[in-house]
DNA sequence: GTGGTCTAGACCACA
DNA sequence: GTGGTCTAGACCACA
């Protein structure tokens, strides 16, 4: 069961969730993905929420609607291969900005991270 | 001039901004902070937005209202000293969770971070 | 028609009013409560005043916001069942403190109460 | 050291405090009471607050200003003797109203009170 | 001057 | 329709 944060719109969390499923290899290029209704049922959200999420994913070229046949993962491997490093770079940049905003240099942030948990 | 993100409520961004000012040493315990109106003017937002932010900061014990005299930084040094490590820990945890969600182990995340930017 | 005291903020009186409605059995766990706008209309106050009251009630765990669906009574029966004795205990304690502050022992206070009105 | 509640104006709490000192026999009729400045110092409040409190007490006939000589306890023993039962009656009435608002009859309230603490 | 409260009204995302 | 947020502006008690 997915836990939804209530400070971020659910459809954006769905977009994120889907991208991570792709990154983790759940889908191959050209795979058919769950229908709006199926995904809505699985995630226990309103179908409109899925529509909005699929819309964004299609705009970004990650998935493609094929008329009345549903949505399919793009065959464009460049888009797919860029997904993971794009996330990673964003996460790294965000982390360093956050740490800097409370007075940590990059070196200190790395050190703190190593010792964490 | 502060730039407001439009996906997070301004009053929450003010809470965060203020905490970081405290972390960076802008205030000493027991210092009087800017009045609701002064801070509103400085940040160019409505006074009510500051009221809401100060309310949260007071609930968390970081500042104290002294009725008609304004708000003051708490003298409780434990609360103050916990602020920075609390942020740092949260940032580290979030970063590692994010990286894990796209398939990075902690060691890989640290490595990626070192090489970033 | 509710009469508002003018020495206590209306939103606090709303909090109190709502808790008493719960205590008197107006709601069951998981019930949907009046929307912000409906309650504002019924009590003839500004919606923002209700927002503030519901915010406090949610912080105390008595009600839960379900994003765009409205607010619901908690299913946590412990919170609900503690409500009435909690009020009663507070009232008793306050009364005895008051009476003590003007020179009555507990036994004298009980006696005075019996004979009152 | 007196603890001030922050939901009631301090001058009203001072009025109450003073009346209770009278009830508990701290003063005799015609006694000179503390000057505004002395009382302000003792209670650690702003002198204006004491001015406002003495003003109310004078309006109620409990104390009397004598030109430049300060304030004195009234010689009107009726006022003084009514003070205690007046408080007691108010406290009893308030308590019963509170308990009634959460579903207790008078008999139940008395019982609850006996068993309290 | 200070915070506290309240109103009227607006716009937004979401469902 | 639902809550969430924000603004503009007002009035208040208190110090």
Tab-separated table of C-alpha atoms (C1' of nucleotides) in Angstrom:
chain	number	residue	atom	x	y	z
A	1	UNK	CA	0.000	0.000	0.000
A	2	UNK	CA	1.416	3.329	-1.053
A	3	UNK	CA	1.545	6.100	1.526
A	4	UNK	CA	0.604	9.490	0.108
A	5	UNK	CA	2.179	12.641	1.414
A	6	UNK	CA	-0.446	15.265	1.959
A	7	UNK	CA	1.777	18.213	1.156
A	8	UNK	CA	2.285	17.216	-2.495
A	9	UNK	CA	-0.497	16.669	-5.017
A	10	UNK	CA	-1.205	12.976	-5.439
A	11	UNK	CA	-0.952	13.075	-9.226
A	12	UNK	CA	2.615	14.390	-8.892
A	13	UNK	CA	3.438	11.566	-6.510
A	14	UNK	CA	1.991	9.147	-9.047
A	15	UNK	CA	4.231	10.629	-11.762
A	16	UNK	CA	7.219	10.121	-9.503
A	17	UNK	CA	6.187	6.639	-8.506
A	18	UNK	CA	5.786	5.593	-12.118
A	19	UNK	CA	9.155	6.976	-13.143
A	20	UNK	CA	10.822	5.042	-10.367
A	21	UNK	CA	9.117	1.839	-11.457
A	22	UNK	CA	10.593	2.440	-14.911
A	23	UNK	CA	14.034	3.173	-13.473
A	24	UNK	CA	13.914	-0.004	-11.411
A	25	UNK	CA	13.256	-1.976	-14.594
A	26	UNK	CA	9.635	-2.900	-14.164
A	27	UNK	CA	8.917	-2.067	-17.793
A	28	UNK	CA	10.681	-2.631	-21.122
A	29	UNK	CA	10.434	-0.217	-24.068
A	30	UNK	CA	7.140	-0.616	-25.906
A	31	UNK	CA	5.445	-2.368	-22.980
A	32	UNK	CA	1.780	-1.707	-22.456
A	33	UNK	CA	1.204	-0.149	-19.049
A	34	UNK	CA	-1.788	-0.440	-16.733
A	35	UNK	CA	-4.959	1.253	-17.929
A	36	UNK	CA	-6.120	4.356	-16.131
A	37	UNK	CA	-8.782	2.372	-14.308
A	38	UNK	CA	-6.491	-0.477	-13.377
A	39	UNK	CA	-3.809	1.824	-12.019
A	40	UNK	CA	-6.424	3.880	-10.163
A	41	UNK	CA	-7.749	0.731	-8.539
A	42	UNK	CA	-4.285	-0.526	-7.670
A	43	UNK	CA	-3.245	2.779	-6.116
A	44	UNK	CA	-6.668	3.404	-4.642
A	45	UNK	CA	-6.984	6.879	-6.083
A	46	UNK	CA	-9.474	8.703	-8.264
A	47	UNK	CA	-9.150	7.814	-11.985
A	48	UNK	CA	-8.899	11.528	-12.796
A	49	UNK	CA	-5.704	11.573	-10.790
A	50	UNK	CA	-4.204	8.892	-13.018
A	51	UNK	CA	-5.373	10.689	-16.152
A	52	UNK	CA	-3.502	13.772	-15.010
A	53	UNK	CA	-0.386	11.773	-14.177
A	54	UNK	CA	-0.379	9.891	-17.511
A	55	UNK	CA	-0.868	13.210	-19.249
A	56	UNK	CA	2.323	14.557	-17.753
A	57	UNK	CA	4.257	11.366	-18.438
A	58	UNK	CA	3.108	11.522	-22.078
A	59	UNK	CA	4.136	15.160	-22.372
A	60	UNK	CA	7.584	14.225	-21.144
A	61	UNK	CA	7.742	11.485	-23.761
A	62	UNK	CA	8.020	8.633	-21.321
A	63	UNK	CA	4.783	7.009	-22.362
A	64	UNK	CA	2.639	7.207	-25.493
A	65	UNK	CA	-1.109	6.928	-25.964
A	66	UNK	CA	-2.129	4.668	-28.821
A	67	UNK	CA	-5.686	5.702	-29.655
A	68	UNK	CA	-8.064	3.310	-27.961
A	69	UNK	CA	-5.426	0.786	-27.040
A	70	UNK	CA	-4.069	2.390	-23.919
A	71	UNK	CA	-0.652	3.766	-23.045
A	72	UNK	CA	2.741	2.266	-23.929
A	73	UNK	CA	6.284	2.851	-22.726
A	74	UNK	CA	8.241	4.876	-25.283
A	75	UNK	CA	10.715	3.120	-27.542
A	76	UNK	CA	12.977	6.154	-27.332
A	77	UNK	CA	15.850	4.662	-25.327
A	78	UNK	CA	17.566	8.007	-24.822
A	79	UNK	CA	14.640	9.263	-22.752
A	80	UNK	CA	14.647	6.066	-20.752
A	81	UNK	CA	18.380	5.973	-20.152
A	82	UNK	CA	18.481	9.595	-19.037
A	83	UNK	CA	15.842	9.026	-16.394
A	84	UNK	CA	18.023	7.553	-13.690
A	85	UNK	CA	21.008	9.936	-13.874
A	86	UNK	CA	18.595	12.853	-14.100
A	87	UNK	CA	17.003	11.879	-10.810
A	88	UNK	CA	20.348	11.205	-9.197
A	89	UNK	CA	21.768	14.562	-10.227
A	90	UNK	CA	18.704	16.382	-8.948
A	91	UNK	CA	18.844	14.577	-5.621
A	92	UNK	CA	22.544	15.369	-5.199
A	93	UNK	CA	22.090	19.038	-6.050
A	94	UNK	CA	19.103	19.381	-3.711
A	95	UNK	CA	20.952	17.696	-0.876
A	96	UNK	CA	24.008	19.923	-1.219
A	97	UNK	CA	21.848	23.045	-1.404
A	98	UNK	CA	19.972	22.021	1.706
A	99	UNK	CA	23.147	21.294	3.630
A	100	UNK	CA	24.704	24.537	2.452
A	101	UNK	CA	21.669	26.475	3.660
A	102	UNK	CA	22.401	25.317	7.197
A	103	UNK	CA	26.140	25.967	6.997
A	104	UNK	CA	27.723	22.768	5.684
A	105	UNK	CA	30.365	22.756	2.950
A	106	UNK	CA	30.265	19.980	0.367
A	107	UNK	CA	33.048	18.109	2.151
A	108	UNK	CA	31.244	18.359	5.460
A	109	UNK	CA	27.997	17.209	3.861
A	110	UNK	CA	29.702	14.141	2.416
A	111	UNK	CA	31.229	13.338	5.780
A	112	UNK	CA	27.953	13.783	7.614
A	113	UNK	CA	26.259	11.532	5.073
A	114	UNK	CA	28.805	8.769	5.512
A	115	UNK	CA	28.310	8.741	9.266
A	116	UNK	CA	24.546	8.957	9.070
A	117	UNK	CA	22.088	6.274	10.128
B	1	UNK	CA	14.922	39.477	-2.116
B	2	UNK	CA	13.501	36.119	-1.204
B	3	UNK	CA	12.089	34.003	-4.004
B	4	UNK	CA	8.983	32.074	-3.061
B	5	UNK	CA	8.372	28.623	-4.448
B	6	UNK	CA	4.821	28.270	-5.614
B	7	UNK	CA	4.400	24.617	-4.684
B	8	UNK	CA	4.833	25.194	-0.953
B	9	UNK	CA	2.739	27.553	1.160
B	10	UNK	CA	4.566	30.799	1.830
B	11	UNK	CA	4.041	30.561	5.583
B	12	UNK	CA	5.864	27.218	5.579
B	13	UNK	CA	8.716	28.721	3.614
B	14	UNK	CA	8.876	31.530	6.164
B	15	UNK	CA	9.099	28.964	8.973
B	16	UNK	CA	11.990	27.314	7.173
B	17	UNK	CA	13.699	30.576	6.346
B	18	UNK	CA	13.525	31.699	9.950
B	19	UNK	CA	14.905	28.440	11.305
B	20	UNK	CA	17.856	28.707	8.958
B	21	UNK	CA	18.547	32.250	10.098
B	22	UNK	CA	18.651	30.916	13.644
B	23	UNK	CA	20.934	28.045	12.632
B	24	UNK	CA	23.279	30.429	10.878
B	25	UNK	CA	23.576	32.417	14.094
B	26	UNK	CA	21.559	35.510	13.295
B	27	UNK	CA	19.917	35.441	16.713
B	28	UNK	CA	21.009	34.791	20.294
B	29	UNK	CA	18.740	33.216	22.927
B	30	UNK	CA	16.258	35.733	24.308
B	31	UNK	CA	16.723	38.114	21.368
B	32	UNK	CA	13.689	40.058	20.253
B	33	UNK	CA	12.840	39.162	16.682
B	34	UNK	CA	11.233	41.327	14.025
B	35	UNK	CA	7.633	42.240	14.744
B	36	UNK	CA	4.924	40.661	12.651
B	37	UNK	CA	4.544	43.856	10.661
B	38	UNK	CA	8.277	44.442	10.201
B	39	UNK	CA	8.901	40.917	8.959
B	40	UNK	CA	5.884	41.130	6.678
B	41	UNK	CA	7.264	44.313	5.163
B	42	UNK	CA	10.750	42.872	4.803
B	43	UNK	CA	9.504	39.686	3.118
B	44	UNK	CA	6.816	41.549	1.219
B	45	UNK	CA	3.969	39.325	2.343
B	46	UNK	CA	0.752	39.866	4.242
B	47	UNK	CA	1.088	40.199	8.046
B	48	UNK	CA	-1.338	37.306	8.488
B	49	UNK	CA	1.122	35.053	6.707
B	50	UNK	CA	3.782	35.966	9.265
B	51	UNK	CA	1.292	35.443	12.084
B	52	UNK	CA	0.777	31.895	10.861
B	53	UNK	CA	4.509	31.260	10.604
B	54	UNK	CA	5.265	32.720	14.043
B	55	UNK	CA	2.431	30.632	15.423
B	56	UNK	CA	4.095	27.458	14.222
B	57	UNK	CA	7.518	28.536	15.446
B	58	UNK	CA	5.997	29.287	18.846
B	59	UNK	CA	4.281	25.886	18.955
B	60	UNK	CA	7.624	24.271	18.303
B	61	UNK	CA	9.113	26.275	21.162
B	62	UNK	CA	11.632	28.158	19.063
B	63	UNK	CA	10.167	31.570	19.799
B	64	UNK	CA	7.923	32.907	22.538
B	65	UNK	CA	5.242	35.547	22.344
B	66	UNK	CA	5.371	38.109	25.135
B	67	UNK	CA	1.901	39.535	24.714
B	68	UNK	CA	2.188	43.114	23.586
B	69	UNK	CA	5.953	43.168	23.528
B	70	UNK	CA	6.610	41.031	20.504
B	71	UNK	CA	8.229	37.655	19.991
B	72	UNK	CA	11.537	36.509	21.475
B	73	UNK	CA	13.924	33.663	20.724
B	74	UNK	CA	13.553	30.937	23.332
B	75	UNK	CA	16.111	30.700	26.105
B	76	UNK	CA	15.827	26.935	25.922
B	77	UNK	CA	19.242	26.146	24.493
B	78	UNK	CA	18.406	22.507	23.976
B	79	UNK	CA	15.783	23.405	21.408
B	80	UNK	CA	18.222	25.757	19.708
B	81	UNK	CA	21.164	23.366	19.677
B	82	UNK	CA	19.042	20.544	18.290
B	83	UNK	CA	17.943	22.622	15.334
B	84	UNK	CA	20.973	22.197	13.109
B	85	UNK	CA	21.607	18.471	13.601
B	86	UNK	CA	17.898	17.863	13.236
B	87	UNK	CA	17.886	19.491	9.810
B	88	UNK	CA	21.097	17.735	8.784
B	89	UNK	CA	19.784	14.334	9.810
B	90	UNK	CA	16.540	14.871	7.945
B	91	UNK	CA	18.375	15.959	4.803
B	92	UNK	CA	20.679	12.927	4.928
B	93	UNK	CA	17.825	10.528	5.474
B	94	UNK	CA	15.758	12.053	2.681
B	95	UNK	CA	18.704	11.937	0.298
B	96	UNK	CA	19.451	8.301	1.003
B	97	UNK	CA	15.793	7.352	0.664
B	98	UNK	CA	15.577	9.150	-2.644
B	99	UNK	CA	18.707	7.510	-3.982
B	100	UNK	CA	17.564	4.121	-2.738
B	101	UNK	CA	14.253	4.559	-4.527
B	102	UNK	CA	16.118	4.725	-7.823
B	103	UNK	CA	18.417	1.842	-7.066
B	104	UNK	CA	21.478	3.290	-5.332
B	105	UNK	CA	23.007	1.750	-2.226
B	106	UNK	CA	24.325	4.070	0.452
B	107	UNK	CA	27.909	3.575	-0.737
B	108	UNK	CA	26.919	4.355	-4.315
B	109	UNK	CA	25.013	7.436	-3.177
B	110	UNK	CA	28.039	8.743	-1.302
B	111	UNK	CA	30.250	8.151	-4.332
B	112	UNK	CA	27.797	9.838	-6.697
B	113	UNK	CA	27.596	12.786	-4.341
B	114	UNK	CA	31.372	13.210	-4.177
B	115	UNK	CA	31.633	13.341	-7.955
B	116	UNK	CA	28.676	15.645	-8.417
B	117	UNK	CA	28.838	19.223	-9.634
C	1	UNK	CA	-28.529	30.702	17.804
C	2	UNK	CA	-25.174	30.546	19.479
C	3	UNK	CA	-24.181	33.462	21.666
C	4	UNK	CA	-20.516	34.386	21.467
C	5	UNK	CA	-18.685	35.596	24.534
C	6	UNK	CA	-16.591	38.578	23.711
C	7	UNK	CA	-13.755	37.821	26.094
C	8	UNK	CA	-12.742	34.591	24.363
C	9	UNK	CA	-11.796	34.275	20.704
C	10	UNK	CA	-14.646	32.912	18.630
C	11	UNK	CA	-12.518	30.167	17.095
C	12	UNK	CA	-11.776	28.852	20.597
C	13	UNK	CA	-15.460	28.889	21.432
C	14	UNK	CA	-16.093	26.955	18.231
C	15	UNK	CA	-13.521	24.359	19.287
C	16	UNK	CA	-15.281	24.001	22.603
C	17	UNK	CA	-18.724	23.911	21.060
C	18	UNK	CA	-17.699	21.184	18.654
C	19	UNK	CA	-16.132	19.043	21.365
C	20	UNK	CA	-19.305	19.248	23.387
C	21	UNK	CA	-21.376	18.190	20.388
C	22	UNK	CA	-19.112	15.146	20.111
C	23	UNK	CA	-19.409	14.430	23.817
C	24	UNK	CA	-23.184	14.658	23.639
C	25	UNK	CA	-23.156	12.033	20.899
C	26	UNK	CA	-23.941	14.080	17.813
C	27	UNK	CA	-21.280	12.264	15.790
C	28	UNK	CA	-20.087	8.697	15.375
C	29	UNK	CA	-16.464	7.761	14.612
C	30	UNK	CA	-15.637	8.278	10.930
C	31	UNK	CA	-18.635	10.571	10.389
C	32	UNK	CA	-18.206	13.395	7.921
C	33	UNK	CA	-18.669	16.703	9.663
C	34	UNK	CA	-20.011	19.965	8.274
C	35	UNK	CA	-17.788	21.536	5.654
C	36	UNK	CA	-15.937	24.697	6.555
C	37	UNK	CA	-18.423	26.770	4.594
C	38	UNK	CA	-21.495	25.000	5.955
C	39	UNK	CA	-20.412	25.369	9.563
C	40	UNK	CA	-19.482	28.995	8.951
C	41	UNK	CA	-22.945	29.654	7.609
C	42	UNK	CA	-24.643	27.799	10.442
C	43	UNK	CA	-22.672	29.644	13.121
C	44	UNK	CA	-22.762	32.883	11.180
C	45	UNK	CA	-19.011	33.468	11.279
C	46	UNK	CA	-16.325	33.853	8.665
C	47	UNK	CA	-15.084	30.617	7.063
C	48	UNK	CA	-11.545	31.477	8.147
C	49	UNK	CA	-12.677	31.298	11.752
C	50	UNK	CA	-13.887	27.744	11.185
C	51	UNK	CA	-10.647	26.891	9.385
C	52	UNK	CA	-8.749	27.918	12.500
C	53	UNK	CA	-11.031	25.897	14.758
C	54	UNK	CA	-10.886	22.774	12.571
C	55	UNK	CA	-7.120	23.166	12.448
C	56	UNK	CA	-6.915	22.928	16.221
C	57	UNK	CA	-9.342	20.023	16.386
C	58	UNK	CA	-7.252	18.211	13.768
C	59	UNK	CA	-4.048	18.874	15.696
C	60	UNK	CA	-5.669	17.317	18.739
C	61	UNK	CA	-6.592	14.290	16.651
C	62	UNK	CA	-10.330	14.663	17.085
C	63	UNK	CA	-11.020	15.185	13.399
C	64	UNK	CA	-9.085	14.378	10.244
C	65	UNK	CA	-8.893	16.295	7.005
C	66	UNK	CA	-9.262	14.160	3.887
C	67	UNK	CA	-7.921	16.623	1.393
C	68	UNK	CA	-10.697	17.650	-0.944
C	69	UNK	CA	-13.308	15.479	0.705
C	70	UNK	CA	-13.847	17.378	3.898
C	71	UNK	CA	-13.198	16.610	7.538
C	72	UNK	CA	-14.124	13.403	9.342
C	73	UNK	CA	-14.405	12.381	12.996
C	74	UNK	CA	-11.414	10.288	13.996
C	75	UNK	CA	-11.795	6.545	14.219
C	76	UNK	CA	-9.476	6.558	17.197
C	77	UNK	CA	-11.956	5.668	19.896
C	78	UNK	CA	-9.474	6.295	22.670
C	79	UNK	CA	-9.346	9.977	21.808
C	80	UNK	CA	-13.142	10.102	21.655
C	81	UNK	CA	-13.749	8.237	24.875
C	82	UNK	CA	-11.254	10.376	26.778
C	83	UNK	CA	-13.004	13.564	25.794
C	84	UNK	CA	-15.796	13.569	28.354
C	85	UNK	CA	-13.816	12.512	31.451
C	86	UNK	CA	-11.090	14.924	30.432
C	87	UNK	CA	-13.512	17.830	30.484
C	88	UNK	CA	-15.111	16.653	33.713
C	89	UNK	CA	-11.767	16.304	35.464
C	90	UNK	CA	-10.675	19.747	34.336
C	91	UNK	CA	-13.908	21.307	35.527
C	92	UNK	CA	-13.636	19.612	38.918
C	93	UNK	CA	-10.037	20.629	39.370
C	94	UNK	CA	-10.731	24.232	38.368
C	95	UNK	CA	-13.681	24.427	40.698
C	96	UNK	CA	-11.749	23.113	43.679
C	97	UNK	CA	-8.831	25.443	42.950
C	98	UNK	CA	-11.163	28.398	42.731
C	99	UNK	CA	-12.909	27.511	45.955
C	100	UNK	CA	-9.589	26.877	47.683
C	101	UNK	CA	-8.333	30.287	46.586
C	102	UNK	CA	-11.138	31.885	48.605
C	103	UNK	CA	-10.671	29.704	51.627
C	104	UNK	CA	-12.883	26.647	51.120
C	105	UNK	CA	-11.691	23.108	51.786
C	106	UNK	CA	-12.810	20.362	49.448
C	107	UNK	CA	-15.472	19.197	51.892
C	108	UNK	CA	-16.800	22.734	52.269
C	109	UNK	CA	-16.821	23.191	48.502
C	110	UNK	CA	-18.861	20.019	48.033
C	111	UNK	CA	-21.309	21.145	50.696
C	112	UNK	CA	-21.664	24.615	49.213
C	113	UNK	CA	-22.265	23.068	45.804
C	114	UNK	CA	-25.018	20.786	47.075
C	115	UNK	CA	-26.884	23.706	48.602
C	116	UNK	CA	-26.435	25.984	45.619
C	117	UNK	CA	-29.163	27.176	43.272
D	1	UNK	CA	6.002	34.570	42.097
D	2	UNK	CA	2.601	34.865	40.489
D	3	UNK	CA	1.990	32.970	37.278
D	4	UNK	CA	0.000	34.946	34.734
D	5	UNK	CA	-2.363	33.227	32.375
D	6	UNK	CA	-1.931	34.556	28.894
D	7	UNK	CA	-5.542	34.166	27.829
D	8	UNK	CA	-6.862	36.719	30.324
D	9	UNK	CA	-5.726	40.337	30.547
D	10	UNK	CA	-3.232	40.778	33.360
D	11	UNK	CA	-5.098	43.696	34.916
D	12	UNK	CA	-8.146	41.443	35.305
D	13	UNK	CA	-6.015	38.807	36.964
D	14	UNK	CA	-4.676	41.491	39.295
D	15	UNK	CA	-8.227	42.504	40.202
D	16	UNK	CA	-8.988	38.887	41.022
D	17	UNK	CA	-5.782	38.393	42.950
D	18	UNK	CA	-6.437	41.459	45.061
D	19	UNK	CA	-10.002	40.444	45.872
D	20	UNK	CA	-8.788	37.064	47.036
D	21	UNK	CA	-6.210	38.675	49.287
D	22	UNK	CA	-9.040	40.645	50.836
D	23	UNK	CA	-11.210	37.553	51.185
D	24	UNK	CA	-8.366	35.678	52.854
D	25	UNK	CA	-8.105	38.479	55.411
D	26	UNK	CA	-4.897	40.155	54.382
D	27	UNK	CA	-6.456	43.593	54.865
D	28	UNK	CA	-8.732	45.195	57.438
D	29	UNK	CA	-11.260	47.920	56.598
D	30	UNK	CA	-9.578	51.305	56.209
D	31	UNK	CA	-6.126	49.766	55.674
D	32	UNK	CA	-3.793	51.553	53.294
D	33	UNK	CA	-2.880	49.242	50.421
D	34	UNK	CA	0.310	49.084	48.388
D	35	UNK	CA	0.962	52.047	46.120
D	36	UNK	CA	0.670	51.541	42.396
D	37	UNK	CA	4.436	51.441	42.055
D	38	UNK	CA	4.970	49.109	44.968
D	39	UNK	CA	2.367	46.651	43.782
D	40	UNK	CA	3.725	46.855	40.222
D	41	UNK	CA	7.187	46.025	41.489
D	42	UNK	CA	5.943	43.210	43.691
D	43	UNK	CA	3.938	41.633	40.892
D	44	UNK	CA	6.507	42.489	38.258
D	45	UNK	CA	4.045	44.133	35.919
D	46	UNK	CA	3.708	47.490	34.243
D	47	UNK	CA	2.429	50.238	36.609
D	48	UNK	CA	-0.290	51.052	34.062
D	49	UNK	CA	-1.635	47.569	34.639
D	50	UNK	CA	-2.014	48.277	38.370
D	51	UNK	CA	-3.621	51.639	37.642
D	52	UNK	CA	-6.234	49.886	35.567
D	53	UNK	CA	-6.810	47.232	38.219
D	54	UNK	CA	-7.141	49.766	41.071
D	55	UNK	CA	-9.519	51.742	38.892
D	56	UNK	CA	-11.837	48.776	38.627
D	57	UNK	CA	-11.557	47.931	42.303
D	58	UNK	CA	-12.416	51.547	43.133
D	59	UNK	CA	-15.415	51.497	40.798
D	60	UNK	CA	-16.670	48.417	42.604
D	61	UNK	CA	-16.277	50.238	45.904
D	62	UNK	CA	-13.721	47.847	47.332
D	63	UNK	CA	-10.978	50.452	47.627
D	64	UNK	CA	-10.997	54.237	47.762
D	65	UNK	CA	-8.472	56.761	46.513
D	66	UNK	CA	-7.666	59.479	49.021
D	67	UNK	CA	-6.216	62.316	46.977
D	68	UNK	CA	-2.436	62.133	47.135
D	69	UNK	CA	-2.338	59.634	49.933
D	70	UNK	CA	-2.905	56.465	48.004
D	71	UNK	CA	-5.651	53.894	48.089
D	72	UNK	CA	-7.449	52.471	51.127
D	73	UNK	CA	-9.702	49.501	51.760
D	74	UNK	CA	-13.324	50.608	52.022
D	75	UNK	CA	-14.959	50.832	55.447
D	76	UNK	CA	-18.207	49.588	53.930
D	77	UNK	CA	-18.397	46.187	55.569
D	78	UNK	CA	-21.330	45.066	53.465
D	79	UNK	CA	-19.211	45.203	50.339
D	80	UNK	CA	-16.453	43.309	52.085
D	81	UNK	CA	-18.698	40.637	53.549
D	82	UNK	CA	-20.426	39.993	50.236
D	83	UNK	CA	-17.167	39.350	48.469
D	84	UNK	CA	-16.626	35.746	49.522
D	85	UNK	CA	-20.157	34.373	48.985
D	86	UNK	CA	-20.330	36.226	45.692
D	87	UNK	CA	-17.243	34.404	44.432
D	88	UNK	CA	-18.441	31.099	45.808
D	89	UNK	CA	-21.830	31.396	44.156
D	90	UNK	CA	-20.282	32.290	40.832
D	91	UNK	CA	-17.885	29.355	41.011
D	92	UNK	CA	-20.697	26.941	41.829
D	93	UNK	CA	-22.906	28.208	39.041
D	94	UNK	CA	-20.071	28.055	36.499
D	95	UNK	CA	-19.147	24.548	37.539
D	96	UNK	CA	-22.692	23.235	37.238
D	97	UNK	CA	-23.131	24.904	33.834
D	98	UNK	CA	-19.908	23.378	32.594
D	99	UNK	CA	-20.823	19.914	33.812
D	100	UNK	CA	-24.315	20.234	32.381
D	101	UNK	CA	-22.872	21.168	28.983
D	102	UNK	CA	-21.162	17.779	28.844
D	103	UNK	CA	-24.160	15.831	30.031
D	104	UNK	CA	-23.934	15.713	33.854
D	105	UNK	CA	-26.904	16.393	36.109
D	106	UNK	CA	-26.300	18.301	39.329
D	107	UNK	CA	-26.333	15.094	41.358
D	108	UNK	CA	-23.816	13.479	39.029
D	109	UNK	CA	-21.608	16.565	39.175
D	110	UNK	CA	-21.579	16.492	42.948
D	111	UNK	CA	-20.702	12.807	42.917
D	112	UNK	CA	-17.938	13.281	40.381
D	113	UNK	CA	-16.546	16.131	42.444
D	114	UNK	CA	-16.468	14.052	45.627
D	115	UNK	CA	-14.497	11.311	43.942
D	116	UNK	CA	-12.120	13.676	42.184
D	117	UNK	CA	-8.410	14.005	42.905
E	1	DG	C1'	3.783	49.989	18.833
E	2	DT	C1'	2.603	45.091	19.773
E	3	DG	C1'	0.165	40.814	18.811
E	4	DG	C1'	-4.698	38.855	18.341
E	5	DT	C1'	-8.714	38.372	15.961
E	6	DC	C1'	-12.035	38.722	12.449
E	7	DT	C1'	-14.149	39.790	8.039
E	8	DA	C1'	-14.774	39.895	3.067
E	9	DG	C1'	-13.283	38.155	-0.710
E	10	DA	C1'	-10.371	35.988	-3.950
E	11	DC	C1'	-7.900	32.233	-6.404
E	12	DC	C1'	-6.078	27.577	-6.489
E	13	DA	C1'	-5.598	22.469	-6.950
E	14	DC	C1'	-7.999	18.557	-6.554
E	15	DA	C1'	-11.847	15.182	-7.119
F	1	DG	C1'	-17.901	21.101	-3.932
F	2	DT	C1'	-13.805	20.641	-0.864
F	3	DG	C1'	-10.055	22.526	1.905
F	4	DG	C1'	-5.815	25.616	1.527
F	5	DT	C1'	-3.865	29.849	1.102
F	6	DC	C1'	-3.337	34.659	0.753
F	7	DT	C1'	-4.464	39.554	0.679
F	8	DA	C1'	-6.286	43.939	2.303
F	9	DG	C1'	-7.965	45.989	5.826
F	10	DA	C1'	-10.101	46.737	10.136
F	11	DC	C1'	-10.642	46.978	15.227
F	12	DC	C1'	-9.180	45.613	19.793
F	13	DA	C1'	-6.712	45.335	24.343
F	14	DC	C1'	-2.602	46.092	26.303
F	15	DA	C1'	1.743	48.535	27.558
